[in-house]
Amino acid sequence: MTDTDHTELDTRRRRIIFRAQHRGTYENDLMIGDFVKANIGAMSEAELDELEAVMEFPDAELADWLTGRLPIPDYADSPMFRRIREAALNRA
């Protein structure tokens, strides 16, 4: 990986962090933002793709699925979604 590649990846990570912390609802800002801050440094580009796909869902649905109020539907289910949900359910 070149310096340019690293710079682009760092820029992508910063954008994802900002987006995760500014979802539009405080609940999702905390659940998704805290997960992203804690884990993004170790994520591969493929995992970043998965994370961005999760963040495409509307806030209302995300909050219901991440808190367990509603089950994650098959079309939205992914290993990344399950990781975020596990972290959300285990928040102290």
PDB file of N, CA, C and O in Angstrom, residues 8-17 19 35-36 39-55 80 83:
ATOM      1  N   GLU A   8      -5.760   8.009   1.610  1.00  0.00           N
ATOM      2  CA  GLU A   8      -7.149   7.862   1.174  1.00  0.00           C
ATOM      3  C   GLU A   8      -7.944   7.027   2.170  1.00  0.00           C
ATOM      4  O   GLU A   8      -9.094   7.346   2.472  1.00  0.00           O
ATOM      5  N   LEU A   9      -7.332   5.967   2.712  1.00  0.00           N
ATOM      6  CA  LEU A   9      -8.012   5.132   3.698  1.00  0.00           C
ATOM      7  C   LEU A   9      -8.259   5.919   4.983  1.00  0.00           C
ATOM      8  O   LEU A   9      -9.336   5.832   5.568  1.00  0.00           O
ATOM      9  N   ASP A  10      -7.265   6.701   5.410  1.00  0.00           N
ATOM     10  CA  ASP A  10      -7.446   7.531   6.605  1.00  0.00           C
ATOM     11  C   ASP A  10      -8.562   8.546   6.405  1.00  0.00           C
ATOM     12  O   ASP A  10      -9.373   8.777   7.302  1.00  0.00           O
ATOM     13  N   THR A  11      -8.615   9.146   5.239  1.00  0.00           N
ATOM     14  CA  THR A  11      -9.680  10.106   4.927  1.00  0.00           C
ATOM     15  C   THR A  11     -11.028   9.409   4.951  1.00  0.00           C
ATOM     16  O   THR A  11     -12.003   9.935   5.503  1.00  0.00           O
ATOM     17  N   ARG A  12     -11.098   8.223   4.378  1.00  0.00           N
ATOM     18  CA  ARG A  12     -12.354   7.460   4.375  1.00  0.00           C
ATOM     19  C   ARG A  12     -12.780   7.152   5.805  1.00  0.00           C
ATOM     20  O   ARG A  12     -13.957   7.300   6.153  1.00  0.00           O
ATOM     21  N   ARG A  13     -11.853   6.727   6.632  1.00  0.00           N
ATOM     22  CA  ARG A  13     -12.187   6.416   8.029  1.00  0.00           C
ATOM     23  C   ARG A  13     -12.704   7.650   8.768  1.00  0.00           C
ATOM     24  O   ARG A  13     -13.667   7.569   9.517  1.00  0.00           O
ATOM     25  N   ARG A  14     -12.062   8.789   8.567  1.00  0.00           N
ATOM     26  CA  ARG A  14     -12.517  10.023   9.235  1.00  0.00           C
ATOM     27  C   ARG A  14     -13.939  10.382   8.795  1.00  0.00           C
ATOM     28  O   ARG A  14     -14.766  10.788   9.608  1.00  0.00           O
ATOM     29  N   ARG A  15     -14.221  10.218   7.512  1.00  0.00           N
ATOM     30  CA  ARG A  15     -15.573  10.511   7.016  1.00  0.00           C
ATOM     31  C   ARG A  15     -16.602   9.563   7.618  1.00  0.00           C
ATOM     32  O   ARG A  15     -17.705   9.974   7.979  1.00  0.00           O
ATOM     33  N   ILE A  16     -16.239   8.294   7.724  1.00  0.00           N
ATOM     34  CA  ILE A  16     -17.161   7.311   8.308  1.00  0.00           C
ATOM     35  C   ILE A  16     -17.408   7.633   9.780  1.00  0.00           C
ATOM     36  O   ILE A  16     -18.542   7.563  10.250  1.00  0.00           O
ATOM     37  N   ILE A  17     -16.373   7.981  10.502  1.00  0.00           N
ATOM     38  CA  ILE A  17     -16.529   8.337  11.919  1.00  0.00           C
ATOM     39  C   ILE A  17     -17.479   9.521  12.052  1.00  0.00           C
ATOM     40  O   ILE A  17     -18.412   9.497  12.863  1.00  0.00           O
ATOM     41  N   ARG A  19     -19.773  10.563   9.970  1.00  0.00           N
ATOM     42  CA  ARG A  19     -21.125  10.144   9.584  1.00  0.00           C
ATOM     43  C   ARG A  19     -21.777   9.285  10.666  1.00  0.00           C
ATOM     44  O   ARG A  19     -22.968   9.419  10.950  1.00  0.00           O
ATOM     45  N   PHE A  35     -19.476   2.387  18.421  1.00  0.00           N
ATOM     46  CA  PHE A  35     -18.946   1.174  17.795  1.00  0.00           C
ATOM     47  C   PHE A  35     -17.864   1.527  16.781  1.00  0.00           C
ATOM     48  O   PHE A  35     -16.790   0.937  16.769  1.00  0.00           O
ATOM     49  N   VAL A  36     -18.154   2.495  15.944  1.00  0.00           N
ATOM     50  CA  VAL A  36     -17.209   2.880  14.896  1.00  0.00           C
ATOM     51  C   VAL A  36     -15.917   3.411  15.504  1.00  0.00           C
ATOM     52  O   VAL A  36     -14.821   2.997  15.110  1.00  0.00           O
ATOM     53  N   ASN A  39     -13.769   0.575  16.818  1.00  0.00           N
ATOM     54  CA  ASN A  39     -13.358  -0.526  15.944  1.00  0.00           C
ATOM     55  C   ASN A  39     -12.794  -0.138  14.590  1.00  0.00           C
ATOM     56  O   ASN A  39     -12.188  -0.984  13.921  1.00  0.00           O
ATOM     57  N   ILE A  40     -12.963   1.071  14.161  1.00  0.00           N
ATOM     58  CA  ILE A  40     -12.632   1.420  12.777  1.00  0.00           C
ATOM     59  C   ILE A  40     -11.146   1.271  12.445  1.00  0.00           C
ATOM     60  O   ILE A  40     -10.797   0.919  11.330  1.00  0.00           O
ATOM     61  N   GLY A  41     -10.290   1.492  13.403  1.00  0.00           N
ATOM     62  CA  GLY A  41      -8.853   1.400  13.150  1.00  0.00           C
ATOM     63  C   GLY A  41      -8.401   0.023  12.697  1.00  0.00           C
ATOM     64  O   GLY A  41      -7.417  -0.104  11.969  1.00  0.00           O
ATOM     65  N   ALA A  42      -9.117  -1.006  13.102  1.00  0.00           N
ATOM     66  CA  ALA A  42      -8.740  -2.378  12.755  1.00  0.00           C
ATOM     67  C   ALA A  42      -9.545  -2.939  11.583  1.00  0.00           C
ATOM     68  O   ALA A  42      -9.341  -4.083  11.196  1.00  0.00           O
ATOM     69  N   MET A  43     -10.439  -2.139  11.013  1.00  0.00           N
ATOM     70  CA  MET A  43     -11.297  -2.643   9.939  1.00  0.00           C
ATOM     71  C   MET A  43     -10.592  -2.622   8.591  1.00  0.00           C
ATOM     72  O   MET A  43      -9.900  -1.661   8.247  1.00  0.00           O
ATOM     73  N   SER A  44     -10.817  -3.683   7.843  1.00  0.00           N
ATOM     74  CA  SER A  44     -10.313  -3.769   6.471  1.00  0.00           C
ATOM     75  C   SER A  44     -11.194  -2.918   5.564  1.00  0.00           C
ATOM     76  O   SER A  44     -12.278  -2.477   5.969  1.00  0.00           O
ATOM     77  N   GLU A  45     -10.771  -2.737   4.345  1.00  0.00           N
ATOM     78  CA  GLU A  45     -11.589  -1.980   3.399  1.00  0.00           C
ATOM     79  C   GLU A  45     -12.912  -2.695   3.139  1.00  0.00           C
ATOM     80  O   GLU A  45     -13.950  -2.044   2.991  1.00  0.00           O
ATOM     81  N   ALA A  46     -12.903  -4.018   3.111  1.00  0.00           N
ATOM     82  CA  ALA A  46     -14.152  -4.772   2.917  1.00  0.00           C
ATOM     83  C   ALA A  46     -15.099  -4.543   4.094  1.00  0.00           C
ATOM     84  O   ALA A  46     -16.307  -4.394   3.903  1.00  0.00           O
ATOM     85  N   GLU A  47     -14.554  -4.502   5.308  1.00  0.00           N
ATOM     86  CA  GLU A  47     -15.390  -4.237   6.476  1.00  0.00           C
ATOM     87  C   GLU A  47     -15.922  -2.804   6.452  1.00  0.00           C
ATOM     88  O   GLU A  47     -17.058  -2.565   6.867  1.00  0.00           O
ATOM     89  N   LEU A  48     -15.125  -1.876   5.961  1.00  0.00           N
ATOM     90  CA  LEU A  48     -15.608  -0.501   5.828  1.00  0.00           C
ATOM     91  C   LEU A  48     -16.764  -0.446   4.843  1.00  0.00           C
ATOM     92  O   LEU A  48     -17.740   0.274   5.061  1.00  0.00           O
ATOM     93  N   ASP A  49     -16.669  -1.225   3.773  1.00  0.00           N
ATOM     94  CA  ASP A  49     -17.780  -1.314   2.808  1.00  0.00           C
ATOM     95  C   ASP A  49     -19.042  -1.822   3.500  1.00  0.00           C
ATOM     96  O   ASP A  49     -20.134  -1.280   3.304  1.00  0.00           O
ATOM     97  N   GLU A  50     -18.896  -2.870   4.312  1.00  0.00           N
ATOM     98  CA  GLU A  50     -20.040  -3.439   5.042  1.00  0.00           C
ATOM     99  C   GLU A  50     -20.622  -2.416   6.011  1.00  0.00           C
ATOM    100  O   GLU A  50     -21.843  -2.280   6.138  1.00  0.00           O
ATOM    101  N   LEU A  51     -19.750  -1.704   6.702  1.00  0.00           N
ATOM    102  CA  LEU A  51     -20.185  -0.681   7.655  1.00  0.00           C
ATOM    103  C   LEU A  51     -20.973   0.414   6.946  1.00  0.00           C
ATOM    104  O   LEU A  51     -22.044   0.824   7.405  1.00  0.00           O
ATOM    105  N   GLU A  52     -20.467   0.870   5.826  1.00  0.00           N
ATOM    106  CA  GLU A  52     -21.173   1.907   5.074  1.00  0.00           C
ATOM    107  C   GLU A  52     -22.525   1.412   4.583  1.00  0.00           C
ATOM    108  O   GLU A  52     -23.497   2.171   4.569  1.00  0.00           O
ATOM    109  N   ALA A  53     -22.608   0.141   4.229  1.00  0.00           N
ATOM    110  CA  ALA A  53     -23.896  -0.426   3.796  1.00  0.00           C
ATOM    111  C   ALA A  53     -24.897  -0.410   4.953  1.00  0.00           C
ATOM    112  O   ALA A  53     -26.068  -0.079   4.763  1.00  0.00           O
ATOM    113  N   VAL A  54     -24.457  -0.743   6.148  1.00  0.00           N
ATOM    114  CA  VAL A  54     -25.337  -0.707   7.320  1.00  0.00           C
ATOM    115  C   VAL A  54     -25.830   0.723   7.556  1.00  0.00           C
ATOM    116  O   VAL A  54     -27.008   0.946   7.832  1.00  0.00           O
ATOM    117  N   MET A  55     -24.938   1.678   7.412  1.00  0.00           N
ATOM    118  CA  MET A  55     -25.307   3.063   7.691  1.00  0.00           C
ATOM    119  C   MET A  55     -26.235   3.668   6.637  1.00  0.00           C
ATOM    120  O   MET A  55     -26.747   4.766   6.829  1.00  0.00           O
ATOM    121  N   MET A  80     -21.471  -7.584   9.865  1.00  0.00           N
ATOM    122  CA  MET A  80     -21.189  -6.264  10.430  1.00  0.00           C
ATOM    123  C   MET A  80     -22.387  -5.756  11.225  1.00  0.00           C
ATOM    124  O   MET A  80     -22.228  -5.204  12.312  1.00  0.00           O
ATOM    125  N   ARG A  83     -22.400  -7.435  14.506  1.00  0.00           N
ATOM    126  CA  ARG A  83     -21.350  -6.899  15.391  1.00  0.00           C
ATOM    127  C   ARG A  83     -21.806  -5.590  16.039  1.00  0.00           C
ATOM    128  O   ARG A  83     -21.600  -5.390  17.247  1.00  0.00           O
TER     129      ARG A  83
END
